[in-house]
mmCIF file of C-alpha atoms in Angstrom:
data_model
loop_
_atom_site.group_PDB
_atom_site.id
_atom_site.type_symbol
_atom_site.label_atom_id
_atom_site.label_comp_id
_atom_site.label_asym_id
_atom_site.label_seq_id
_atom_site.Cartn_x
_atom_site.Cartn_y
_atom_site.Cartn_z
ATOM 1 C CA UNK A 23 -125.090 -96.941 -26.269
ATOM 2 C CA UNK A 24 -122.596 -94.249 -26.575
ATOM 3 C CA UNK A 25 -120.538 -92.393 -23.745
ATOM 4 C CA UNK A 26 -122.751 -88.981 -24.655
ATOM 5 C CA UNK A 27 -126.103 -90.854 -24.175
ATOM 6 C CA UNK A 28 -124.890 -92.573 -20.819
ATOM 7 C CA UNK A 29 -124.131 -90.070 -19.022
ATOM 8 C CA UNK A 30 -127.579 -88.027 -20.201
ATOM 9 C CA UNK A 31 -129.335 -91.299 -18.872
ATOM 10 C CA UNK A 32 -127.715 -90.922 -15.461
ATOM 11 C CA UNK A 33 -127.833 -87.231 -14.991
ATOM 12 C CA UNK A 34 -131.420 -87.747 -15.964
ATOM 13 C CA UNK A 35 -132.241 -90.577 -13.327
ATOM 14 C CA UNK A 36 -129.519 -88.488 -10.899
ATOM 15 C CA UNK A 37 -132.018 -85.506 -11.340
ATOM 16 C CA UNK A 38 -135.097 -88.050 -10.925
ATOM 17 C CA UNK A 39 -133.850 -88.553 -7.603
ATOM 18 C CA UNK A 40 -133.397 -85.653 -6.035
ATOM 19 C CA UNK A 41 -136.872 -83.489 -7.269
ATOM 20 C CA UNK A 42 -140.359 -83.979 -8.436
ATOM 21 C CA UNK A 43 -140.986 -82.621 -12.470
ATOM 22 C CA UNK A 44 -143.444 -81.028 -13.817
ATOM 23 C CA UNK A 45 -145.864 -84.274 -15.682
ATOM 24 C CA UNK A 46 -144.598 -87.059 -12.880
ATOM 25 C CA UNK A 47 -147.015 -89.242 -11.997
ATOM 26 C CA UNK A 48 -147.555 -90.195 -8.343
ATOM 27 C CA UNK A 49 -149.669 -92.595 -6.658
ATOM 28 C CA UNK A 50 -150.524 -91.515 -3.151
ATOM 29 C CA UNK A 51 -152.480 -92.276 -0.156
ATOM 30 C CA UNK A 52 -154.047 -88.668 1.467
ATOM 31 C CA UNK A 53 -155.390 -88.175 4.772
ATOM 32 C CA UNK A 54 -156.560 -84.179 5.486
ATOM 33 C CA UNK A 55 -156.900 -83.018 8.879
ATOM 34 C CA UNK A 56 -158.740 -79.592 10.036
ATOM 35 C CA UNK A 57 -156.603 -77.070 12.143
ATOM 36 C CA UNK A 58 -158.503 -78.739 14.862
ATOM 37 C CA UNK A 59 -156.857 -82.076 13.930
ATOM 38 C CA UNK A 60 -160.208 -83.509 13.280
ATOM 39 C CA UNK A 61 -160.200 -86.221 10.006
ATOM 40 C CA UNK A 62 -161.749 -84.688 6.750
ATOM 41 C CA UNK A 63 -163.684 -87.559 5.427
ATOM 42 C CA UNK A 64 -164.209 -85.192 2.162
ATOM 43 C CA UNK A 65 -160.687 -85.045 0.819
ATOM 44 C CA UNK A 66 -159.136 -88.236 2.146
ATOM 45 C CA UNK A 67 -158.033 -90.694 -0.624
ATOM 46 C CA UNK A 68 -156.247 -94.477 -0.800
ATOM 47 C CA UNK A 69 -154.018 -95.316 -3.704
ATOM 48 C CA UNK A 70 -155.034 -91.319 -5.912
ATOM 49 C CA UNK A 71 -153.185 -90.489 -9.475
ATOM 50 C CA UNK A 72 -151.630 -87.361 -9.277
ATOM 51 C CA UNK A 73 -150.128 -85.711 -12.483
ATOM 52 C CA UNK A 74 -148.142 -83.134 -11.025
ATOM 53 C CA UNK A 75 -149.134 -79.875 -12.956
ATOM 54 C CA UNK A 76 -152.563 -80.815 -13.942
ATOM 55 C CA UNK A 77 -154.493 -79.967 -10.419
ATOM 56 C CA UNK A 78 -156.921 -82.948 -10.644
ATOM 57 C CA UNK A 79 -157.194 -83.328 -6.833
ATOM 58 C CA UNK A 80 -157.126 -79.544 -5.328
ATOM 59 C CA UNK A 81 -155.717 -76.194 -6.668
ATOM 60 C CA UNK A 82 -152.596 -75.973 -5.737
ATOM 61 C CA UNK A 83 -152.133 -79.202 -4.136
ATOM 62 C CA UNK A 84 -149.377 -80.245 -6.755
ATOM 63 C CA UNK A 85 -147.138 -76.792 -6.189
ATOM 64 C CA UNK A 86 -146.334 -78.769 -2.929
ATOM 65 C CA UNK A 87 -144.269 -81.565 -4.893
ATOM 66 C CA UNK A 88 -143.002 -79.628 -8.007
ATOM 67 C CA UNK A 89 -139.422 -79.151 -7.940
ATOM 68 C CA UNK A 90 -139.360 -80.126 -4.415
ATOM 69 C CA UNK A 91 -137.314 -83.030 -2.771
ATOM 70 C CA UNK A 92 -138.525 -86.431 -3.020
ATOM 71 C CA UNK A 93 -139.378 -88.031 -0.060
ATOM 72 C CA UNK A 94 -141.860 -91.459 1.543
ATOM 73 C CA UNK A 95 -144.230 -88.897 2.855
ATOM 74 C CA UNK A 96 -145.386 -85.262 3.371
ATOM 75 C CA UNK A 97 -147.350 -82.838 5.442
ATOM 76 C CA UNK A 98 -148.407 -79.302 4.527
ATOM 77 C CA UNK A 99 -150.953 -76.789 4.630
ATOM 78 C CA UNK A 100 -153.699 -75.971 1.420
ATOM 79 C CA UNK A 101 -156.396 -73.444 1.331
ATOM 80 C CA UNK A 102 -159.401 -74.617 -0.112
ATOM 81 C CA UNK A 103 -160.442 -72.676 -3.239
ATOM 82 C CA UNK A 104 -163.364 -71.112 -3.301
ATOM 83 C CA UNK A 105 -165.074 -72.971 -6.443
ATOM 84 C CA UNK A 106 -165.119 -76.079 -4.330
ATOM 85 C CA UNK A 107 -168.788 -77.557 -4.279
ATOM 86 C CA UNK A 108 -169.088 -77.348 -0.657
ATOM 87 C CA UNK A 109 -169.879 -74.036 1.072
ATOM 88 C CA UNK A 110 -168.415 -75.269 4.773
ATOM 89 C CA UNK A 111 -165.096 -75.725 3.427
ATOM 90 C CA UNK A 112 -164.263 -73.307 1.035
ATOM 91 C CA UNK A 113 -161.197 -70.507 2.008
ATOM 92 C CA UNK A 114 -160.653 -72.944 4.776
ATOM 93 C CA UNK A 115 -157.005 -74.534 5.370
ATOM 94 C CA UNK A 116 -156.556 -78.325 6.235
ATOM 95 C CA UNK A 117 -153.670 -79.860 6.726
ATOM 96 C CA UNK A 118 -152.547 -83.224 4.298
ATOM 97 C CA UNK A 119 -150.440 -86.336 5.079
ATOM 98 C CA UNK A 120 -149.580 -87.608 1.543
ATOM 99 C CA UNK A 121 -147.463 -91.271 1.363
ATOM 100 C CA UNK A 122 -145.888 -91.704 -1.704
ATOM 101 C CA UNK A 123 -146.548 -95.257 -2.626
ATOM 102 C CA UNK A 124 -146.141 -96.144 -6.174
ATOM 103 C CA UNK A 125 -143.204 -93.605 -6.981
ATOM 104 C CA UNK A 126 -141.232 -94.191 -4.021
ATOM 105 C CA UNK A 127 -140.886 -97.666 -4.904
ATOM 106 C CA UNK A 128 -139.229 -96.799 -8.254
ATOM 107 C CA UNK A 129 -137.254 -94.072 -6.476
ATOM 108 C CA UNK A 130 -135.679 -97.127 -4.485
ATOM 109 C CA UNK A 131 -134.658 -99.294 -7.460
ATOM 110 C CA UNK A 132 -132.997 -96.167 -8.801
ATOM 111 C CA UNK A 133 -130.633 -95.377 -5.900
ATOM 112 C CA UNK A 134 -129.917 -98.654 -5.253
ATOM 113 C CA UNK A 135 -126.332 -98.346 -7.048
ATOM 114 C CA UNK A 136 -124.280 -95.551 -7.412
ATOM 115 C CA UNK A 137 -122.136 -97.510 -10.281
ATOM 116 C CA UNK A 138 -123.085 -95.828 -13.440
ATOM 117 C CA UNK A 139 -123.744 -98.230 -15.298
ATOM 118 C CA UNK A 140 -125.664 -100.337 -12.657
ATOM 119 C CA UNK A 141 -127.716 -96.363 -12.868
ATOM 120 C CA UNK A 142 -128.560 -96.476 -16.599
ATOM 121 C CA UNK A 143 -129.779 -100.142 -16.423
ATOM 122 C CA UNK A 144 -131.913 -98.627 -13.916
ATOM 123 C CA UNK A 145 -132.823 -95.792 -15.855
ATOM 124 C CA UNK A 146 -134.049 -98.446 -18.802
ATOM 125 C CA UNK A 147 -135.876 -100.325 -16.589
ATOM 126 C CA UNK A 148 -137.378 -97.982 -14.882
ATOM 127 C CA UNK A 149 -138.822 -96.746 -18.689
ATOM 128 C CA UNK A 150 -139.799 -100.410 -19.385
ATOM 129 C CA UNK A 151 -141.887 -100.300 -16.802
ATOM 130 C CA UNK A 152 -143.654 -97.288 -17.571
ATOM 131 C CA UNK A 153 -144.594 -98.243 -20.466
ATOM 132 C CA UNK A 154 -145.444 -101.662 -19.611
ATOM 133 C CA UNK A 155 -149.498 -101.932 -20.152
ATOM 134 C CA UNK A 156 -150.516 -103.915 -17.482
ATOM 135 C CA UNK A 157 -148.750 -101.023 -15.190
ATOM 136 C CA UNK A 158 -150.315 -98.907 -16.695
ATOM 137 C CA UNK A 159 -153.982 -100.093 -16.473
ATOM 138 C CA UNK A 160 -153.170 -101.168 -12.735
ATOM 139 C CA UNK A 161 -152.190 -97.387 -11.748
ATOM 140 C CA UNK A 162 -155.118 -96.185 -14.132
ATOM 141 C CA UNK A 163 -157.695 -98.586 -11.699
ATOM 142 C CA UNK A 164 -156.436 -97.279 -8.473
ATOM 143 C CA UNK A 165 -156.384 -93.980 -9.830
ATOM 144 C CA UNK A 166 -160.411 -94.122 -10.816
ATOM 145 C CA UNK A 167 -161.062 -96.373 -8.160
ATOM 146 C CA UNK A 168 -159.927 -93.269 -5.617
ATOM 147 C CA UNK A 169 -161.893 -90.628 -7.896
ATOM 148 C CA UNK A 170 -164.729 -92.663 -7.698
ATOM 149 C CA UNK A 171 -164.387 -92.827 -3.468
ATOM 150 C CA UNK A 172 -163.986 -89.136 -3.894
ATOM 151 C CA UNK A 173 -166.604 -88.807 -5.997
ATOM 152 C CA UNK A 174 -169.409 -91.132 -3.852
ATOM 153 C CA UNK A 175 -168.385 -88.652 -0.801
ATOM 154 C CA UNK A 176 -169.380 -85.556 -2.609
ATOM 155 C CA UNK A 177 -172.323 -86.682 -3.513
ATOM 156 C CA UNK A 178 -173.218 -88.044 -0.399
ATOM 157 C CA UNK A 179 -172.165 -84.887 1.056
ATOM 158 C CA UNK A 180 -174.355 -82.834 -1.063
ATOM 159 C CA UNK A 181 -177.433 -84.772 -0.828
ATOM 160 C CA UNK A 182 -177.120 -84.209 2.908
ATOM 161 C CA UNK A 183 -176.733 -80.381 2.356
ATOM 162 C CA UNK A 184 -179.560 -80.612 -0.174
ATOM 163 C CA UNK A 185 -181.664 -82.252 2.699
ATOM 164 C CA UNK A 186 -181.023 -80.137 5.511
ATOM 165 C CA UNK A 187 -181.835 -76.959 2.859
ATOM 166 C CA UNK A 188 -184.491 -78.547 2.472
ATOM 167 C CA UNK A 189 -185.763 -78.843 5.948
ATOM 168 C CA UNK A 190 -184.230 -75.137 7.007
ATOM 169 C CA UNK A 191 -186.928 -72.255 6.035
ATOM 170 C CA UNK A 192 -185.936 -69.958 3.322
ATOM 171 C CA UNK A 193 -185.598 -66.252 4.293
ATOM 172 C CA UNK A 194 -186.243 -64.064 1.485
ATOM 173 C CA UNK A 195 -184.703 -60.442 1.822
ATOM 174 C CA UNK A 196 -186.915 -58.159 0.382
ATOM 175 C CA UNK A 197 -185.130 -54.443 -0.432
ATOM 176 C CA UNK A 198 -187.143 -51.782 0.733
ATOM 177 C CA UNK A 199 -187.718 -49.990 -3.068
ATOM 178 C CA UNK A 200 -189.112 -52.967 -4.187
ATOM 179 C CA UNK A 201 -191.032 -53.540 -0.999
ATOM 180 C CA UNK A 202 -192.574 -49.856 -1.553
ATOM 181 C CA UNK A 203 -192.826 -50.714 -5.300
ATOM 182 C CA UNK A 204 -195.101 -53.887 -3.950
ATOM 183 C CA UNK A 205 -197.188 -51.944 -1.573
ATOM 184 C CA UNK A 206 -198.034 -49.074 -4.292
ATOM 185 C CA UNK A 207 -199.424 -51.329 -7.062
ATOM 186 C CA UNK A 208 -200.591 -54.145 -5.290
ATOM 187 C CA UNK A 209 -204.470 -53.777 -6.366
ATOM 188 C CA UNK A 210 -202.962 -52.632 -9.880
ATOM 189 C CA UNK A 211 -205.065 -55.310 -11.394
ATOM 190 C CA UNK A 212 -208.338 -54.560 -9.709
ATOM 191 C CA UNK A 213 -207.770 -51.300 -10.974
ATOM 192 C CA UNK A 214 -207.232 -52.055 -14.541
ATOM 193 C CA UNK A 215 -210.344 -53.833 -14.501
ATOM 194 C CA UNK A 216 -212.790 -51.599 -12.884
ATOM 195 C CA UNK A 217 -211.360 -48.474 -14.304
ATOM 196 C CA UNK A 218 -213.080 -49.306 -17.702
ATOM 197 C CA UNK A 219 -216.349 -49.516 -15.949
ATOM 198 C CA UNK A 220 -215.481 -46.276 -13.602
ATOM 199 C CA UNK A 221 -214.438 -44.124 -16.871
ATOM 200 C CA UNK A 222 -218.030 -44.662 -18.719
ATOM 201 C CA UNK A 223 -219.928 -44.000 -14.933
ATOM 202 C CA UNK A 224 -217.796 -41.158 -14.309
ATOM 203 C CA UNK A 225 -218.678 -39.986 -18.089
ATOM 204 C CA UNK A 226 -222.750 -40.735 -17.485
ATOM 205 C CA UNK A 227 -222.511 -38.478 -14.215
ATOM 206 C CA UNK A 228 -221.157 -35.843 -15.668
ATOM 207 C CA UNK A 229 -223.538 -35.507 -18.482
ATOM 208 C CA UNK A 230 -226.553 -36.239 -16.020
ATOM 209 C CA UNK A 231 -225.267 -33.501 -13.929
ATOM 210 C CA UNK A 232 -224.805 -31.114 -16.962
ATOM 211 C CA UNK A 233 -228.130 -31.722 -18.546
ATOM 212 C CA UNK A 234 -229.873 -31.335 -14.604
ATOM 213 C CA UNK A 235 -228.204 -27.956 -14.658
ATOM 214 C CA UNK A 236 -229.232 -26.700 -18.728
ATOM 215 C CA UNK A 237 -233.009 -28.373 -18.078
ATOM 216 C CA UNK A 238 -233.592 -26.983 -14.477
ATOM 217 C CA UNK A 239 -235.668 -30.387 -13.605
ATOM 218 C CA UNK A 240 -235.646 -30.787 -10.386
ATOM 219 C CA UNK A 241 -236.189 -34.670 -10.011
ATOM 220 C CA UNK A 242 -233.087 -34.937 -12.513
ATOM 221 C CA UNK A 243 -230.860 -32.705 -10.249
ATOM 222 C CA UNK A 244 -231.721 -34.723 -7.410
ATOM 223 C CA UNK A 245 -230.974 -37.886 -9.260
ATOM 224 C CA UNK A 246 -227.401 -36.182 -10.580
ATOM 225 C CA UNK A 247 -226.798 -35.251 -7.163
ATOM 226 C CA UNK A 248 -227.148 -38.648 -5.606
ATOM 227 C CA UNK A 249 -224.775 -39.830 -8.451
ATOM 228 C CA UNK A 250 -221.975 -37.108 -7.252
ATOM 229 C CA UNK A 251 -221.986 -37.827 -4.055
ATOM 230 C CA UNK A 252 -221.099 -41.383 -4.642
ATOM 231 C CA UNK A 253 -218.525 -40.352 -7.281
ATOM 232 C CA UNK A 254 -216.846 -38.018 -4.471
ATOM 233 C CA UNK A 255 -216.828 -41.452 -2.316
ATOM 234 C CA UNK A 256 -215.175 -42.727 -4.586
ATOM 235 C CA UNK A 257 -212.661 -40.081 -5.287
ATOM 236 C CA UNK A 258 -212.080 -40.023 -2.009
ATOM 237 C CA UNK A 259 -210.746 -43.470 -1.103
ATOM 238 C CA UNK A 260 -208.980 -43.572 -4.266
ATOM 239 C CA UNK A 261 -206.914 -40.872 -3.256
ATOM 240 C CA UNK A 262 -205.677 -43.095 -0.810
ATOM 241 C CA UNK A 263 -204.011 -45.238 -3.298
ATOM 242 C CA UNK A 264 -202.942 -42.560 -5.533
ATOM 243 C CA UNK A 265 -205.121 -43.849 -7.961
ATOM 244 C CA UNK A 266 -206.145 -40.610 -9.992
ATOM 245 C CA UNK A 267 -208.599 -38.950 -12.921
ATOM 246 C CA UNK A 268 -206.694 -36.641 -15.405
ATOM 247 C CA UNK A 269 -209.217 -34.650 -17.419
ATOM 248 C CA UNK A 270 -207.793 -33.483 -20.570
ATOM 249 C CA UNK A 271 -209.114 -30.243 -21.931
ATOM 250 C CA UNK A 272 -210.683 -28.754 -25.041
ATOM 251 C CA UNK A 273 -208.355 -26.123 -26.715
ATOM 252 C CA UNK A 274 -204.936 -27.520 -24.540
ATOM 253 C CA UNK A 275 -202.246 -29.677 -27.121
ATOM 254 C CA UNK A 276 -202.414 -33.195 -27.449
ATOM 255 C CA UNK A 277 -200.480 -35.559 -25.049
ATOM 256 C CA UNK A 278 -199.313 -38.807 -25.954
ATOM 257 C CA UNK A 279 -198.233 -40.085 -22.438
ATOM 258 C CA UNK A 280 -201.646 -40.685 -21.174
ATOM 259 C CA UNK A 281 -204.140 -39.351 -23.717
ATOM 260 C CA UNK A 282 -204.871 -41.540 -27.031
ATOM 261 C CA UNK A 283 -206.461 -40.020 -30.849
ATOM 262 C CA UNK A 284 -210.037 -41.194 -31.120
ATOM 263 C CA UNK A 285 -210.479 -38.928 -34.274
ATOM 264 C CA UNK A 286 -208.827 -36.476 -35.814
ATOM 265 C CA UNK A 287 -210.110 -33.661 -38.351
ATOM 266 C CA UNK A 288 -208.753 -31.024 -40.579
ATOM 267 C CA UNK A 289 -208.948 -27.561 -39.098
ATOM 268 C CA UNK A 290 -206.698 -24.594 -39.974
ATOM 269 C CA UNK A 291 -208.102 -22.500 -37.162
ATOM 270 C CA UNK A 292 -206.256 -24.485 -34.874
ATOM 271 C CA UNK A 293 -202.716 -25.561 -34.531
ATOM 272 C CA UNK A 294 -202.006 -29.118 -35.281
ATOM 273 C CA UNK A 295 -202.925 -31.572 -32.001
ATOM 274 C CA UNK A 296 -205.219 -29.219 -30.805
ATOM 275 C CA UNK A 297 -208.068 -31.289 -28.304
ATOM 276 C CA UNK A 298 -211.432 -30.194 -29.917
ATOM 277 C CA UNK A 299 -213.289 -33.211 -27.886
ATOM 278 C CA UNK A 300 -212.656 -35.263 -24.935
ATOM 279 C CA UNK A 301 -214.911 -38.971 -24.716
ATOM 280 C CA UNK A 302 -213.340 -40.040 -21.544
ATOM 281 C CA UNK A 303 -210.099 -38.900 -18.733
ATOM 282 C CA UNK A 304 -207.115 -40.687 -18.171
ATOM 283 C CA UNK A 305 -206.581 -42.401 -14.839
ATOM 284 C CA UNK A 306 -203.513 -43.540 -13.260
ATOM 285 C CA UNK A 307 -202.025 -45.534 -10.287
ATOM 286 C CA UNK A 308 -199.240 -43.480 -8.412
ATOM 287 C CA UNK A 309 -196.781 -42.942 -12.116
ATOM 288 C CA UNK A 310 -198.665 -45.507 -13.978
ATOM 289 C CA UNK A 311 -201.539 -45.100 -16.285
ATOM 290 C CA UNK A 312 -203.740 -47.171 -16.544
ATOM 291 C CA UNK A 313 -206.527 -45.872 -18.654
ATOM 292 C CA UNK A 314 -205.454 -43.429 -21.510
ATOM 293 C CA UNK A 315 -208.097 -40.390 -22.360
ATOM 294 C CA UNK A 316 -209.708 -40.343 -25.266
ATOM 295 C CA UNK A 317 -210.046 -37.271 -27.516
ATOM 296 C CA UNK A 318 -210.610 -35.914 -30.920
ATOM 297 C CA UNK A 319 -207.515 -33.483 -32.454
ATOM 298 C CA UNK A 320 -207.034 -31.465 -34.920
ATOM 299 C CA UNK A 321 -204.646 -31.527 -38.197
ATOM 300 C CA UNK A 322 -203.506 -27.980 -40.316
ATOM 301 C CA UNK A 323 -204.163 -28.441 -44.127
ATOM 302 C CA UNK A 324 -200.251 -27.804 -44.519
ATOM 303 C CA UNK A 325 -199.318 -30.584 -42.834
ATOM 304 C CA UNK A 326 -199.018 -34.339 -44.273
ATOM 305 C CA UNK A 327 -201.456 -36.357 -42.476
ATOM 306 C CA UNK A 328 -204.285 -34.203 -43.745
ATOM 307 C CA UNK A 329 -203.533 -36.139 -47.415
ATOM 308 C CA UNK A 330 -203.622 -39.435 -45.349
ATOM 309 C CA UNK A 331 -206.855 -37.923 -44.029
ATOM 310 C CA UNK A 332 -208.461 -36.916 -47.149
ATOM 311 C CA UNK A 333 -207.501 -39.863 -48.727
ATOM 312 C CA UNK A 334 -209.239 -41.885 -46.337
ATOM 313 C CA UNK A 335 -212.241 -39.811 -45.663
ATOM 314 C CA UNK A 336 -212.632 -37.300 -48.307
ATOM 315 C CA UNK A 337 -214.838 -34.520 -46.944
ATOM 316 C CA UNK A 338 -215.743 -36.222 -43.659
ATOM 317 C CA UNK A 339 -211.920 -35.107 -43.089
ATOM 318 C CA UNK A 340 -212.839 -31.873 -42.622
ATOM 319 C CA UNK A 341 -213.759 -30.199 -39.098
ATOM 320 C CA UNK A 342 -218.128 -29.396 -39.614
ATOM 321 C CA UNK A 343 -217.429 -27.006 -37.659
ATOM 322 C CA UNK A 344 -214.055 -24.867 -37.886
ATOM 323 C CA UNK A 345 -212.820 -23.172 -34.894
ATOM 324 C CA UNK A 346 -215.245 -24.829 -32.331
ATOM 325 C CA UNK A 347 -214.541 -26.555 -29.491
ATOM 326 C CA UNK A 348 -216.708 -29.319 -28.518
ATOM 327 C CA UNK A 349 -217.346 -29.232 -24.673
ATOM 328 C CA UNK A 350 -219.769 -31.457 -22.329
ATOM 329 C CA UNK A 351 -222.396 -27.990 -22.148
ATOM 330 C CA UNK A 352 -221.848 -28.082 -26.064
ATOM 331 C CA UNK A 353 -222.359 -31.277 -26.633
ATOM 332 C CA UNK A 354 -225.378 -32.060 -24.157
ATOM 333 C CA UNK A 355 -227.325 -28.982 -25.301
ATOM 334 C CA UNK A 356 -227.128 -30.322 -29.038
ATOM 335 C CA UNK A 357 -228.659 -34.020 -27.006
ATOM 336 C CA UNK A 358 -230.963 -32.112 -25.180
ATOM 337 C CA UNK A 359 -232.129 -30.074 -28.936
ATOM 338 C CA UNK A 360 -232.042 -33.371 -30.751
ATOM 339 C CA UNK A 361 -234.772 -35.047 -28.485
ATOM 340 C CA UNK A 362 -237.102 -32.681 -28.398
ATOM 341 C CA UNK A 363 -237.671 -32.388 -32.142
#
């Protein structure tokens, strides 16, 4: 071996000596101790593999070796980061007594002689046995053998966390917007449901009550009277829950938020959208609807769904009766015409 590579050897094992590099391996014992001085059960380990650099037992546990002077043992402070699978000990600082085991023992050998040469032949053996297998495999055992220790305590650990959640009653915290938003549309379904029954009542009533009022029958007012006054029960406690009728009417522009197209016809006495019938009122639950209305509109000639229209329907496309509105009087009197014929 030349002079050149000597003296690299020993200035190498010289530097080995003094400080820990970045990619040393250590074997070390670790016990961990709370502020209190109690034992930490979770991050004690016999006989653990640490790469320095690589962070495979704690973040930041290997900062405390790098580049610092090598020694049997330590004993310093780590915060506990907060991606560590146990709640009670995260942000929390323990204290560590590491013994350098494996390491140390090859630390020894290499101070033994301060003769250069006696250094290099250190140095060499020293690489031998680092790269001798069965070390190797021997410091690769302990090494899983303490991960697996480690391991078998967190998952003892967490079962017992997992147990005592478990047993502890869960508190659910509501936020008050939601809360309200829970309260207001509670008996939303109820009301989806009986609305479609309520519409067509709400639709009979009215035309009872209209053709009481065009005939002038007594019995028939009476019976359209006992029909409004459970209709204004009704109205009544719904306004309790906000739940609400919105009656569209003939002549006003179609609205697409809560009103839906039954029909539409061509009439260029009206302005496109115009409501020339209403079958049934919208209803909704505080902002919600839940039943559209249903009306007939009107389209101009000019404008292109008329060709869809005519298309479709040829003449039936066309309003029968231009510039007429079709309201409930309207519409009962032409009943009330029909049957007696």
């Amino acid at each position: 071996m030349s002079s050149m590579n000597k003296e690299e050897a020993i200035n190498k094992s010289n530097e080995a000596k003094k400080t820990f590099s970045k990619g040393d391996r250590l074997i070390v014992d670790v016990n961990t101790y709370s502020p209190n001085g109690d034992l930490v059960d979770r991050f004690c380990v016999k006989n653990f593999e640490l790469i320095l650099g690589k962070n495979t037992f704690i973040n930041n546990f290997d900062d405390k070796f790098l580049h610092n002077e090598i020694k049997p043992s330590y004993k310093f402070q780590v915060k506990i980061p907060k991606n560590d699978p146990s709640d009670i000990y995260k942000n929390q600082k323990f204290w560590f007594e590491v013994e350098l085991k494996n390491y140390d023992e090859i630390m020894a050998k290499k101070s033994s002689n301060s003769n250069e040469e006696t250094n290099l032949e250190s140095a060499e053996k020293i690489d031998h046995l680092k790269d001798d297998p069965l070390v190797k495999a021997q410091a690769k055992i302990l090494s899983l053998y303490a991960k697996s220790e480690m391991l078998a305590r967190d998952n003892e650990f967490l079962k017992a966390q997992l147990e005592r959640a478990k047993e502890t009653p869960k508190t659910i915290v509501v936020p008050d917007e939601m809360k309200k938003q829970i309260h207001q549309y509670a008996l939303q379904d109820f009301f989806e449901q009986f609305v479609n029954y309520y519409s067509l009542y709400k639709t009979t009533t009215l035309s009872s009550e209209k053709q009481a009022e065009l005939l002038d029958d007594p019995k028939l007012k009476a019976f359209a009277k006992g029909y409004r006054m459970i209709t204004w029960q009704f109205d009544e406690l719904f306004k309790k829950y906000n739940f609400i009728e919105i009656k569209p009417i003939e002549g006003e522009i179609f609205n697409p938020e809560y009103q839906k197209v039954n029909d539409q016809f061509i009439d260029d006495e009206f302005p496109t959208n115009t409501i020339i019938n209403v079958h049934s009122s919208a209803f909704m639950l505080h902002d919600r609807v839940l039943h559209v209305a249903l009306v007939d509109t009107t389209v101009r000639s000019t404008d292109p769904q008329a060709k869809v229209l005519i298309e479709k329907l040829g003449d039936n496309a066309y309003h029968k009766t231009p510039g007429k509105l079709h309201t409930l009087e309207e519409k009962v009197s032409e009943s009330i015409a029909k049957s007696n014929k």
